[in-house]
Short mmCIF file of C-alpha atoms in Angstrom, two decimals:
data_model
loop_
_atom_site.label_atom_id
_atom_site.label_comp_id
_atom_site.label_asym_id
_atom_site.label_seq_id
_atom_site.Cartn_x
_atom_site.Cartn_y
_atom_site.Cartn_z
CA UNK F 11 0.00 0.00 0.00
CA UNK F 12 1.42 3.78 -1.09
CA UNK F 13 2.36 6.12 1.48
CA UNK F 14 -0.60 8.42 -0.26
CA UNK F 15 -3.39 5.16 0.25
CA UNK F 16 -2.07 4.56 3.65
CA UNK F 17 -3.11 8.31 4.44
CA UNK F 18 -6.36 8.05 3.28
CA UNK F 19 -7.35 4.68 4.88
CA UNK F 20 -6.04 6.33 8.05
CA UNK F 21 -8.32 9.28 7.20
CA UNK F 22 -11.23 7.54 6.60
CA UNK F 23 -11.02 4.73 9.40
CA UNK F 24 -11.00 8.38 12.34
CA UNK F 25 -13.51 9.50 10.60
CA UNK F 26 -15.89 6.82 11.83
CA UNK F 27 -14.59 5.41 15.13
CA UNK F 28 -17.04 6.68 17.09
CA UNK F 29 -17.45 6.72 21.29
CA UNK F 30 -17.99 3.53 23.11
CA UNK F 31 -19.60 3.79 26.72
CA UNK F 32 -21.28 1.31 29.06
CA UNK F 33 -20.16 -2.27 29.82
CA UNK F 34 -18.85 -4.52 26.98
CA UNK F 35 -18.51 -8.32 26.51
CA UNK F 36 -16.31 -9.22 24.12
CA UNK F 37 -13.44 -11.72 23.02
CA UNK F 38 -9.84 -11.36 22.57
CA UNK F 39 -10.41 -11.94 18.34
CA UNK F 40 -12.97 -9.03 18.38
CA UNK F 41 -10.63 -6.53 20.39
CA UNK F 42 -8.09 -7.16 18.21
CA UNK F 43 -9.86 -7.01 14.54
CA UNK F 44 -10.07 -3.72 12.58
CA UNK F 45 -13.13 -1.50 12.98
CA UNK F 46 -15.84 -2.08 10.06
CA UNK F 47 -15.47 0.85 7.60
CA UNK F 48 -19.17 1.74 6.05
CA UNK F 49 -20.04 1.67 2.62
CA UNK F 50 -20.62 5.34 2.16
CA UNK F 51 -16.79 6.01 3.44
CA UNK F 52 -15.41 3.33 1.04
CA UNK F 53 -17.29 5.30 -1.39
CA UNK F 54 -15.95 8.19 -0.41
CA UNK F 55 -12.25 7.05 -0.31
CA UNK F 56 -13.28 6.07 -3.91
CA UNK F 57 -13.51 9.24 -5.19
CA UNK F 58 -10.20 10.62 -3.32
CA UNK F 59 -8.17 8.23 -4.61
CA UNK F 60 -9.27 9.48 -8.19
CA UNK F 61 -8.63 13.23 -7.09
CA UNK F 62 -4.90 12.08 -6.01
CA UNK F 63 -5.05 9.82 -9.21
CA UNK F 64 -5.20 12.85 -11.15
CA UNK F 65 -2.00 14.63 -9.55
CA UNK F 66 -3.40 16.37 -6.66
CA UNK F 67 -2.06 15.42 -3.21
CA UNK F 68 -3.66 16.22 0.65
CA UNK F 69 -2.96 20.07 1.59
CA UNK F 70 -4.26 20.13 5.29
CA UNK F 71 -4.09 23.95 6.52
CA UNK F 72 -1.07 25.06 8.35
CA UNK F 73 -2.75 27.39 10.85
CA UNK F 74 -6.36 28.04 12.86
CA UNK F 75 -8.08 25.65 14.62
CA UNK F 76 -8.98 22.79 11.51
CA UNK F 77 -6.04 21.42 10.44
CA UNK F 78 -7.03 18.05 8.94
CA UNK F 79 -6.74 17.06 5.51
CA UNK F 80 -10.25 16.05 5.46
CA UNK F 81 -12.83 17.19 7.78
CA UNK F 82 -16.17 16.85 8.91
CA UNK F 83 -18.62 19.52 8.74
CA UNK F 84 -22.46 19.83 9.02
CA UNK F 85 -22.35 23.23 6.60
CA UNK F 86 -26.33 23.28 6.32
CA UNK F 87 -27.24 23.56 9.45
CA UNK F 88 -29.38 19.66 8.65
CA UNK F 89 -27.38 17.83 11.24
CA UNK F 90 -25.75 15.09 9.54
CA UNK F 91 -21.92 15.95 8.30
CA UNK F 92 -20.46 17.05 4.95
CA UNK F 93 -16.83 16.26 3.84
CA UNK F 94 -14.53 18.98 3.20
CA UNK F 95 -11.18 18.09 1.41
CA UNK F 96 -7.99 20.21 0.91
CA UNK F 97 -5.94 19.75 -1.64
CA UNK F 98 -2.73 21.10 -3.78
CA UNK F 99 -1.72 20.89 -7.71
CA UNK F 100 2.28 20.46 -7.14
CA UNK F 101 3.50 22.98 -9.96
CA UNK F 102 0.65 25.20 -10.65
CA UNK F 103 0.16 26.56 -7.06
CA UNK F 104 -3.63 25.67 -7.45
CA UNK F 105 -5.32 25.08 -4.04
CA UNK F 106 -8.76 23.15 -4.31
CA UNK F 107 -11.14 22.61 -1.35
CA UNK F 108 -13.40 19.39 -2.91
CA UNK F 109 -17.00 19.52 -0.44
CA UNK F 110 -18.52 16.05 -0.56
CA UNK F 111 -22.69 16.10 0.64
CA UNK F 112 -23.94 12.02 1.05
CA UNK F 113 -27.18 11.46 -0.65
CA UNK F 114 -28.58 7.85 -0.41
CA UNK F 115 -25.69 6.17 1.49
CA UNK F 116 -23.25 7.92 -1.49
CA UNK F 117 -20.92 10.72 -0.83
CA UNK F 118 -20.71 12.90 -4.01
CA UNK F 119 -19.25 16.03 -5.24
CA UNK F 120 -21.20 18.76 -4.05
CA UNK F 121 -18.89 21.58 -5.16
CA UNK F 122 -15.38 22.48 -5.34
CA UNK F 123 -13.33 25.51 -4.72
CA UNK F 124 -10.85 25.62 -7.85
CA UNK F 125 -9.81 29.32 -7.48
CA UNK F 126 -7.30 29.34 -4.59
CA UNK F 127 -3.72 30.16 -5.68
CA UNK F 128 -0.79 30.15 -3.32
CA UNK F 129 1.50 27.61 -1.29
CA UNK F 130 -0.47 26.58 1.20
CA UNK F 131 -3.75 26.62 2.80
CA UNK F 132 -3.33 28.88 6.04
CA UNK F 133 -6.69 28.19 7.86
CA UNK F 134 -10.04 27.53 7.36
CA UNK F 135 -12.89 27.97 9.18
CA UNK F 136 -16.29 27.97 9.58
CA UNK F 137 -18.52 30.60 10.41
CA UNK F 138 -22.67 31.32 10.29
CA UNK F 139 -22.43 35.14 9.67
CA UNK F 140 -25.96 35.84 8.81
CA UNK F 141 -27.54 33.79 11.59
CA UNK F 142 -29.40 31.84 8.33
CA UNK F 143 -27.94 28.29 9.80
CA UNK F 144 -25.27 27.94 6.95
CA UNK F 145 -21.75 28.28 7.41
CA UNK F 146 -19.85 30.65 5.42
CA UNK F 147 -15.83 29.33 4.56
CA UNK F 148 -13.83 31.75 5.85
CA UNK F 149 -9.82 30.31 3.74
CA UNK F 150 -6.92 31.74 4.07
CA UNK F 151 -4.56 31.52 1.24
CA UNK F 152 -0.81 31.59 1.96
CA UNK F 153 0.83 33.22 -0.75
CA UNK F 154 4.18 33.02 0.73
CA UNK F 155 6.48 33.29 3.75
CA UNK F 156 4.77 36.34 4.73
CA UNK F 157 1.86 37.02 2.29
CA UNK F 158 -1.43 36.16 2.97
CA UNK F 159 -4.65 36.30 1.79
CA UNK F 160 -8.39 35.91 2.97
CA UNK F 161 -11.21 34.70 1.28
CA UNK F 162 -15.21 34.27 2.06
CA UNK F 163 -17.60 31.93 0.23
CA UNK F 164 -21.15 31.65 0.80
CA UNK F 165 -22.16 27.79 0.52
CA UNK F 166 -25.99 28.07 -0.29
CA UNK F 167 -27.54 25.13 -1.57
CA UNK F 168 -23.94 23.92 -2.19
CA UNK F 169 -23.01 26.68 -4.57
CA UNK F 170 -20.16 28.48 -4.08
CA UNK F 171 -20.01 32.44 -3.71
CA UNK F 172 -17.09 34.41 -3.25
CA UNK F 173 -18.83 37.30 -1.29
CA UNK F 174 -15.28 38.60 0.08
CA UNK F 175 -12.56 37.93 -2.70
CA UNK F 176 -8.41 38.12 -1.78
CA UNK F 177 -8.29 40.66 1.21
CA UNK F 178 -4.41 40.85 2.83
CA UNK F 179 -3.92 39.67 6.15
CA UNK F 180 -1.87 38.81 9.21
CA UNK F 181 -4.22 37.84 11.80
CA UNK F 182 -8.11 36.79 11.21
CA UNK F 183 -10.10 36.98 14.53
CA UNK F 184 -14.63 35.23 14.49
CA UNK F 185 -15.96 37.52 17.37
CA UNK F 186 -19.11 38.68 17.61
CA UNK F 187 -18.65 42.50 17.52
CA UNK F 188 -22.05 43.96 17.30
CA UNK F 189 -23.41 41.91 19.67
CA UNK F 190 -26.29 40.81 17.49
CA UNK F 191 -26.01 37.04 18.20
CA UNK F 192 -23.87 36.29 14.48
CA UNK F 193 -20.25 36.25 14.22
CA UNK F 194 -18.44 38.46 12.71
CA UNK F 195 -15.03 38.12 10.56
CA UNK F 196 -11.95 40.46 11.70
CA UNK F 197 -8.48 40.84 10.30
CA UNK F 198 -5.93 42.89 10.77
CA UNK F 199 -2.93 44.61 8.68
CA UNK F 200 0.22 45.32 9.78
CA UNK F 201 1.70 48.32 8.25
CA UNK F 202 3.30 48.94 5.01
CA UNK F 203 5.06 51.73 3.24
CA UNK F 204 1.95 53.28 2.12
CA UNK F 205 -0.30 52.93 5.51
CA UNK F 206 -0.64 52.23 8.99
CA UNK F 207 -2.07 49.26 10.65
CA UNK F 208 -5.38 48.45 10.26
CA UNK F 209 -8.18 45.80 11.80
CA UNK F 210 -11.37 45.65 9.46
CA UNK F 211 -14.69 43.55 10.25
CA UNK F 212 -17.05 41.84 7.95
CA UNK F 213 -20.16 41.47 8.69
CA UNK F 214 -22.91 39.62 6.56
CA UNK F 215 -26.71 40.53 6.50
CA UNK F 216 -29.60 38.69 6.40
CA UNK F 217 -30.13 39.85 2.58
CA UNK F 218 -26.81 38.66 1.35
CA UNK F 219 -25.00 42.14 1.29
CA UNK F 220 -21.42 42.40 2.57
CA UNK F 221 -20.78 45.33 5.05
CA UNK F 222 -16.90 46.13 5.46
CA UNK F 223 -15.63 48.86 8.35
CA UNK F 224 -11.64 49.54 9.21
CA UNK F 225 -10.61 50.88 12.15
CA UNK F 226 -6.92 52.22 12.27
CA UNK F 227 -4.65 50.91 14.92
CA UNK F 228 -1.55 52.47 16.69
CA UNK F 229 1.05 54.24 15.08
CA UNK F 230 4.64 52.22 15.37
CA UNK F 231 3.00 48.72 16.19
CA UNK F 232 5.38 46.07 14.46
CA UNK F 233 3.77 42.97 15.49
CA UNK F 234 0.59 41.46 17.42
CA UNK F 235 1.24 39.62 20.35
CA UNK F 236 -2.43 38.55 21.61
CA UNK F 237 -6.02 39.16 20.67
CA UNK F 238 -8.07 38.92 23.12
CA UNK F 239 -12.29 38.78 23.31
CA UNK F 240 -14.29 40.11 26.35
CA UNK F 241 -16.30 43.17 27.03
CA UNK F 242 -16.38 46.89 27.83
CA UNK F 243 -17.65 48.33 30.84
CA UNK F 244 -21.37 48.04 30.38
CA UNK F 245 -21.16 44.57 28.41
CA UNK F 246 -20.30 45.64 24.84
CA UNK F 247 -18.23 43.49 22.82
CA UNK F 248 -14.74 44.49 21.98
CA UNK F 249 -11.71 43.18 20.80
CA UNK F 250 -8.41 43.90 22.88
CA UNK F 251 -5.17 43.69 20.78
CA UNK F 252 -1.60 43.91 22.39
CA UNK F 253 0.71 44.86 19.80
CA UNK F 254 4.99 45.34 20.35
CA UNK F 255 6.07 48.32 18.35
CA UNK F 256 8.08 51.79 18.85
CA UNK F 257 5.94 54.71 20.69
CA UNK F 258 6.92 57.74 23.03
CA UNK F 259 6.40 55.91 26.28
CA UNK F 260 6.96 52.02 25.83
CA UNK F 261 7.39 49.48 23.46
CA UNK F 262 3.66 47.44 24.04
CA UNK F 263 0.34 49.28 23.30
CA UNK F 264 -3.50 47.38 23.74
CA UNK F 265 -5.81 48.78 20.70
CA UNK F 266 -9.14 48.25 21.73
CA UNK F 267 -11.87 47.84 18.94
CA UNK F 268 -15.66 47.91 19.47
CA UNK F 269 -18.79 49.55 17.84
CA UNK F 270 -19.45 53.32 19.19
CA UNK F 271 -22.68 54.68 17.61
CA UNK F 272 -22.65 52.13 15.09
CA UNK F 273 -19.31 52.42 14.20
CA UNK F 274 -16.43 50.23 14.07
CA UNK F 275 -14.04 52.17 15.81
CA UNK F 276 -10.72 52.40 17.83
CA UNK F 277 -12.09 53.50 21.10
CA UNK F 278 -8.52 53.68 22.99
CA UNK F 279 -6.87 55.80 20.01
CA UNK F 280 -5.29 59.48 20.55
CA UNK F 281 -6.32 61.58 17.12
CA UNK F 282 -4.01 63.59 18.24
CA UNK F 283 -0.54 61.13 18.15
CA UNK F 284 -2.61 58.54 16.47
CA UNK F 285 -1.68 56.19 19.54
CA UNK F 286 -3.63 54.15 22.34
CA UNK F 287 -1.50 56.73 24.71
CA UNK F 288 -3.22 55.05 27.78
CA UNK F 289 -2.35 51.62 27.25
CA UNK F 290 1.49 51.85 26.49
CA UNK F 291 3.55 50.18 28.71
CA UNK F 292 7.09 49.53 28.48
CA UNK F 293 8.67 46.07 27.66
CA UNK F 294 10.21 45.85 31.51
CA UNK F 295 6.47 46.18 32.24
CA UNK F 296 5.18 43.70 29.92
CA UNK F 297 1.72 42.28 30.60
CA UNK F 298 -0.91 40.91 28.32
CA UNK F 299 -4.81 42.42 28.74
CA UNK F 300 -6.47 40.01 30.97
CA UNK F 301 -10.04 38.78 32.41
CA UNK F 302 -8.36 39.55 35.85
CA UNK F 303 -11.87 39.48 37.95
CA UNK F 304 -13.56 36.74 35.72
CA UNK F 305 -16.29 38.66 35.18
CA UNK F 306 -16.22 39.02 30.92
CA UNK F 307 -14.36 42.78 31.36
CA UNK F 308 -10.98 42.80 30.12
CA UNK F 309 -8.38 45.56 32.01
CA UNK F 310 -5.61 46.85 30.78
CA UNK F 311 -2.59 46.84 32.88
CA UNK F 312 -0.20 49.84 34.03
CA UNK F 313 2.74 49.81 36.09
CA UNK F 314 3.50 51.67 39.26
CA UNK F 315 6.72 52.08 40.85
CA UNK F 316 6.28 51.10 44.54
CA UNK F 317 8.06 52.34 48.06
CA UNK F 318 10.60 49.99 48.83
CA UNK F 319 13.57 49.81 51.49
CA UNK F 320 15.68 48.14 48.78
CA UNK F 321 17.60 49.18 45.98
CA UNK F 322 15.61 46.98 43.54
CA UNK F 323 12.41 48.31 42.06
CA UNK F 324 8.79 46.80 43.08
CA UNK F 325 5.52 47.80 40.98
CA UNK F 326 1.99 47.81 41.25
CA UNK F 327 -0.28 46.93 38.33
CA UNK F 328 -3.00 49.30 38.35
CA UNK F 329 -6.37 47.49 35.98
CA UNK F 330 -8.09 49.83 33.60
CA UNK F 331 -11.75 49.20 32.39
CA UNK F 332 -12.53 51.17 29.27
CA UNK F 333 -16.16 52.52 28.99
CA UNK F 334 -17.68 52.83 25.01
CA UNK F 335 -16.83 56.31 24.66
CA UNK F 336 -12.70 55.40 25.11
CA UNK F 337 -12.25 56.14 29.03
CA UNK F 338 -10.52 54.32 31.12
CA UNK F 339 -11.76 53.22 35.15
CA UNK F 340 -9.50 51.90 37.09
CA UNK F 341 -10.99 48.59 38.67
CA UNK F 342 -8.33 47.50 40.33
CA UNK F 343 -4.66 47.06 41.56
CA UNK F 344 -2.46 43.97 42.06
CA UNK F 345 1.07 43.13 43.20
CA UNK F 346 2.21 40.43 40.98
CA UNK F 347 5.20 38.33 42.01
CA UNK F 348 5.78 37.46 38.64
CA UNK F 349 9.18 34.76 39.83
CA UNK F 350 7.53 33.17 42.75
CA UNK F 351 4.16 33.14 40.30
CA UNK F 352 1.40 34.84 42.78
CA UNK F 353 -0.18 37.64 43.03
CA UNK F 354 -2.37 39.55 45.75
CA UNK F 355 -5.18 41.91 44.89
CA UNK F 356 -4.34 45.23 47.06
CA UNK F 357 -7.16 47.43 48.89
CA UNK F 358 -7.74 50.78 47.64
CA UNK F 359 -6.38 52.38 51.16
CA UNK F 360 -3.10 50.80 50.91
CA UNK F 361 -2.24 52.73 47.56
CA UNK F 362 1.00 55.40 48.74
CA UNK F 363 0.88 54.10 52.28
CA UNK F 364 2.72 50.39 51.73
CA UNK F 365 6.12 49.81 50.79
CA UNK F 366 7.11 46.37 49.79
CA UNK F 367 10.68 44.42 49.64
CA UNK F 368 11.82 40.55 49.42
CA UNK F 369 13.75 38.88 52.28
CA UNK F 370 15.95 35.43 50.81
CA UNK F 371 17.87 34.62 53.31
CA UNK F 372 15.98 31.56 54.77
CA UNK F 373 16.99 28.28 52.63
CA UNK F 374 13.71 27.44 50.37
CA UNK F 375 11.62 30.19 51.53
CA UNK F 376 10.90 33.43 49.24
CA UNK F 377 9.58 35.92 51.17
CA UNK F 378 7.53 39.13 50.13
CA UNK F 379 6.82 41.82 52.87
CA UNK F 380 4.89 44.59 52.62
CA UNK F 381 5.17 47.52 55.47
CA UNK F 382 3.74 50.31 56.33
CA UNK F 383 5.17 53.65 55.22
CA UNK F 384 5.24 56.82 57.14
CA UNK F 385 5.03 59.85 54.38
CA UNK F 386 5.78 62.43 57.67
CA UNK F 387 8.79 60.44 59.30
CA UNK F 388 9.86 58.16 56.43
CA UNK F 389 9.84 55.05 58.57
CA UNK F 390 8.73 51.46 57.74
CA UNK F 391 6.82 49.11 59.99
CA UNK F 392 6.33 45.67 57.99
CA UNK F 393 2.60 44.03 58.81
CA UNK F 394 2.66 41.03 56.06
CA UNK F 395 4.72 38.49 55.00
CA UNK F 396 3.78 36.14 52.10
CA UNK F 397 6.02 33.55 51.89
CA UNK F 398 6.59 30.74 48.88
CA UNK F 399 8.30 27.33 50.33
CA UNK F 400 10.19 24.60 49.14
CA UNK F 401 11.78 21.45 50.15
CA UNK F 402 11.33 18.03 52.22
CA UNK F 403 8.67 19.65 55.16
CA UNK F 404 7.33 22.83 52.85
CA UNK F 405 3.92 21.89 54.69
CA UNK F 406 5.23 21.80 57.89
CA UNK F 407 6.67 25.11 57.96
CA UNK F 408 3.93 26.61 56.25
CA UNK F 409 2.28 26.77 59.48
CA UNK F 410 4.88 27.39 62.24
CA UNK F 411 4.38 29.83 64.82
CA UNK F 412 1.37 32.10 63.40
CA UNK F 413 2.01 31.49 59.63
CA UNK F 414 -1.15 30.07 57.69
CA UNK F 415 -0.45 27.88 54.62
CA UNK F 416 -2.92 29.42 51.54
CA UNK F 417 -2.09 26.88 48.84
CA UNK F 418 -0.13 24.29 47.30
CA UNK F 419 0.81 23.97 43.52
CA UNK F 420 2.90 21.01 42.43
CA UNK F 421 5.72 20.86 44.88
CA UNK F 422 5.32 24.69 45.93
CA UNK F 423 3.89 25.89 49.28
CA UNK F 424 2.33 29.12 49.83
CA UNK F 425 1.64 30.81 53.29
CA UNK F 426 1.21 34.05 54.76
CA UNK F 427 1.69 35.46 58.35
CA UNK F 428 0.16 38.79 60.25
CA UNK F 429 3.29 40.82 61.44
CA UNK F 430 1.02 43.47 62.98
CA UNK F 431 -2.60 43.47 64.28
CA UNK F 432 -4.82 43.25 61.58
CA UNK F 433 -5.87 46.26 60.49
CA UNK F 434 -3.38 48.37 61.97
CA UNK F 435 -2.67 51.39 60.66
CA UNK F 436 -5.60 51.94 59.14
CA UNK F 437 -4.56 49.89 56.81
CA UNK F 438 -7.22 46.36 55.21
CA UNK F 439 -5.15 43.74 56.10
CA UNK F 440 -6.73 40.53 57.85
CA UNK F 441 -6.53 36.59 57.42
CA UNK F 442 -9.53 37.16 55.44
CA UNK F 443 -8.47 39.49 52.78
CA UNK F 444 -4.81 37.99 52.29
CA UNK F 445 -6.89 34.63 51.69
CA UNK F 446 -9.85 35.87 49.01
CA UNK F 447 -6.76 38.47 47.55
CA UNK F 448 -4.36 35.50 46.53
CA UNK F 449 -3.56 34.51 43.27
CA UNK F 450 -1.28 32.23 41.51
CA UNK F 451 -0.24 33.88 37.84
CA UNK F 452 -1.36 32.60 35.03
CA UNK F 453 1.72 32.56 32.43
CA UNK F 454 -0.31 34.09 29.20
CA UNK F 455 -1.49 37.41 31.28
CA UNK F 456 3.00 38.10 31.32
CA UNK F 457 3.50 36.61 27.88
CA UNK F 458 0.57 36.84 25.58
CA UNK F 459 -0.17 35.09 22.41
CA UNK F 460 -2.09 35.86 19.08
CA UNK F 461 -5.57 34.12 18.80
#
């Protein structure tokens, strides 16, 4: 059997395994004999083999979240599956997507794709944009290392329309941004020569028409880093994208895109400087946009340098909400610990009165403690210790004397103890808070990633 045959019987045989649950009896010569393949698939290998006969050969996409050769789809919405198949013309750069529909135990051609050019397939998806229960194809065509190109068919009655034809892309984000219950397709452009950076939406309506909006991102953004889906303040749909760049103040900005007045629009973006001025950050700062309540809102994070009795520098992260209209609410402030891998929520009153510094000197303990700082006399009085242990009795000394163990993660033991009487100072500090205020760090709010 060819290396090409072997691929499809592979193919085929996943595509109709299905779940077994409950109790089974059976015998050692059934366990170990091949699972029945149904006529209809045998069929349907049938007719691949004569699409590879003719020259083509499997092109599965190289990106997004469908990355199989052959796929199974249920594009009308009926509840049974079509087959979707990607293939390549070695030579001719053709790229054909072959869409199989099974009509009385047969899989036949329903309708092929025969206009893609490039290298490779980059992603496909699929996407009901019109709330009609049909799936649209959203393809992207790779054109080359760094070329791409983004295509929308309409698959009514399996006929093919190319309702968006060739648009340039670097990143495609499915997000509902109007909030209408139908996704919506976004991409974005990096800059060029000739223009800035760009994010544009499609959106499809219920009569068939195409409506296109751009929305200019930040001046001196180089790259995306993560695009992230959530809400505003208020519950309307936006899109938060951290980008790495050049800009006055830092070298990360968060563009954040969302309809205003029926608009597709940058709501974060200076006209002035052209910039998302409130949402740079420099690179020693770097933190993605994050869900940091769980509540749908993303916040943006900014940096604040902290008291400290030390020579090394310490910094809050102060958590912006952004309203429609482009302003920003703080919602919050966290320490984040980012090489122990905690971090603790911080009351409002402790903002300019709390200095913070790390004690190592203890064999596997890291130790965070936060004081209290005079403004009038410039003294220190420390009230909180939060402590990370390691080693053979981690547990054990995670409660000694008045410490109070908050967590364990993999071999890692975190604890806490009161220095002062809680709320001394006139300061929120208690058992309580330093319990619900305690995080561990997830890694993507520090490093981010495209989506």
């Amino acid at each position: 059997m060819s290396f090409k045959r072997r691929i499809i019987v592979c193919l085929i045989t996943a595509m109709v395994i299905l779940p077994i649950t409950g109790c089974l009896s059976i015998s050692a010569d059934e366990l170990f004999s091949l699972p029945e393949v149904s006529a209809e698939y045998l069929k349907l290998q049938a007719q691949i083999n004569e699409i590879l006969n003719q020259g083509a050969e499997f092109a599965p996409p190289t990106g997004g979240p469908n990355r199989q050769a052959v796929q199974l789809v249920d594009l009308n919405g009926t509840g049974s599956s079509e087959v979707v198949a990607f293939f390549a013309v070695p030579g001719d750069s053709s790229l054909l997507v072959y869409i199989f529909e099974l009509i009385d135990g047969d899989y036949v051609i329903a309708e092929i794709i025969d206009d893609g050019v490039g290298t490779d397939f980059e992603s496909v998806r699929y996407v009901d944009m019109d709330g009609d229960g049909v799936k649209e194809l959203i393809i992207g065509w790779q054109m080359g290392p760094a070329l791409r190109y983004m295509s929308i068919y309409s698959i009514v009655d399996f006929h093919k329309q190319e309702i968006v034809k060739g648009v340039e892309y670097t990143e495609i984000s499915i997000f509902d941004m109007t909030g209408n219950g139908n996704e919506d397709v976004v991409i974005f452009r990096m800059p060029t020569p000739e223009a800035g950076a760009v994010a544009e939406v499609y959106s499809l309506m219920q009569d068939g028409e195409i409506v296109q909006q751009e929305a200019r991102l930040s001046t001196g953004i180089e790259s995306i880093s993560r695009i992230l889906q959530g809400n505003l303040i208020g519950g309307s749909p936006a899109l938060f994208v951290d980008s790495d760049g050049s800009f006055e103040n830092g070298s990360l900005v968060t563009d954040i895109l969302a309809f205003h007045s029926d608009i597709f629009t940058n709501i974060s973006l200076y006209p002035e400087t052209n910039v998302s001025e409130d949402t740079v950050r420099q690179e020693w700062q770097r933190m993605a946009s994050a869900d940091i309540k769980g509540n749908g809102i993303i916040k943006v994070p900014t940096a604040r340098l902290l008291k400290t009795q030390s020579e090394t520098e310490y910094f809050a992260i102060d958590w912006y909400a952004f309203r429609s209209s482009g302003y920003p609410s703080r919602e919050l402030t966290t320490y984040h610990n980012i090489f122990d891998e905690w971090f603790l929520i911080l009351p409002d009153d402790w903002r300019e009165k709390v200095s913070i510094r790390r004690e190592d000197s203890v064999p596997g303990e890291r130790t965070i403690v936060f004081s209290y700082f005079d403004e009038v006399d410039g003294w220190h009085e420390d009230f909180l210790k939060i402590f990370k242990l390691s080693g053979d009795n981690a547990r054990q000394r995670a409660v000694e004397g008045d410490r109070e163990m908050l967590m364990t993660e993999g071999t890692a033991v975190y604890a806490f103890e009161l220095i002062a009487p809680p709320d001394s100072f006139d300061l929120t500090f208690n058992a309580a808070m330093v319990r619900d205020s305690f995080r561990l760090i997830y890694t993507d709010w520090i490093t981010g990633s495209a989506s």
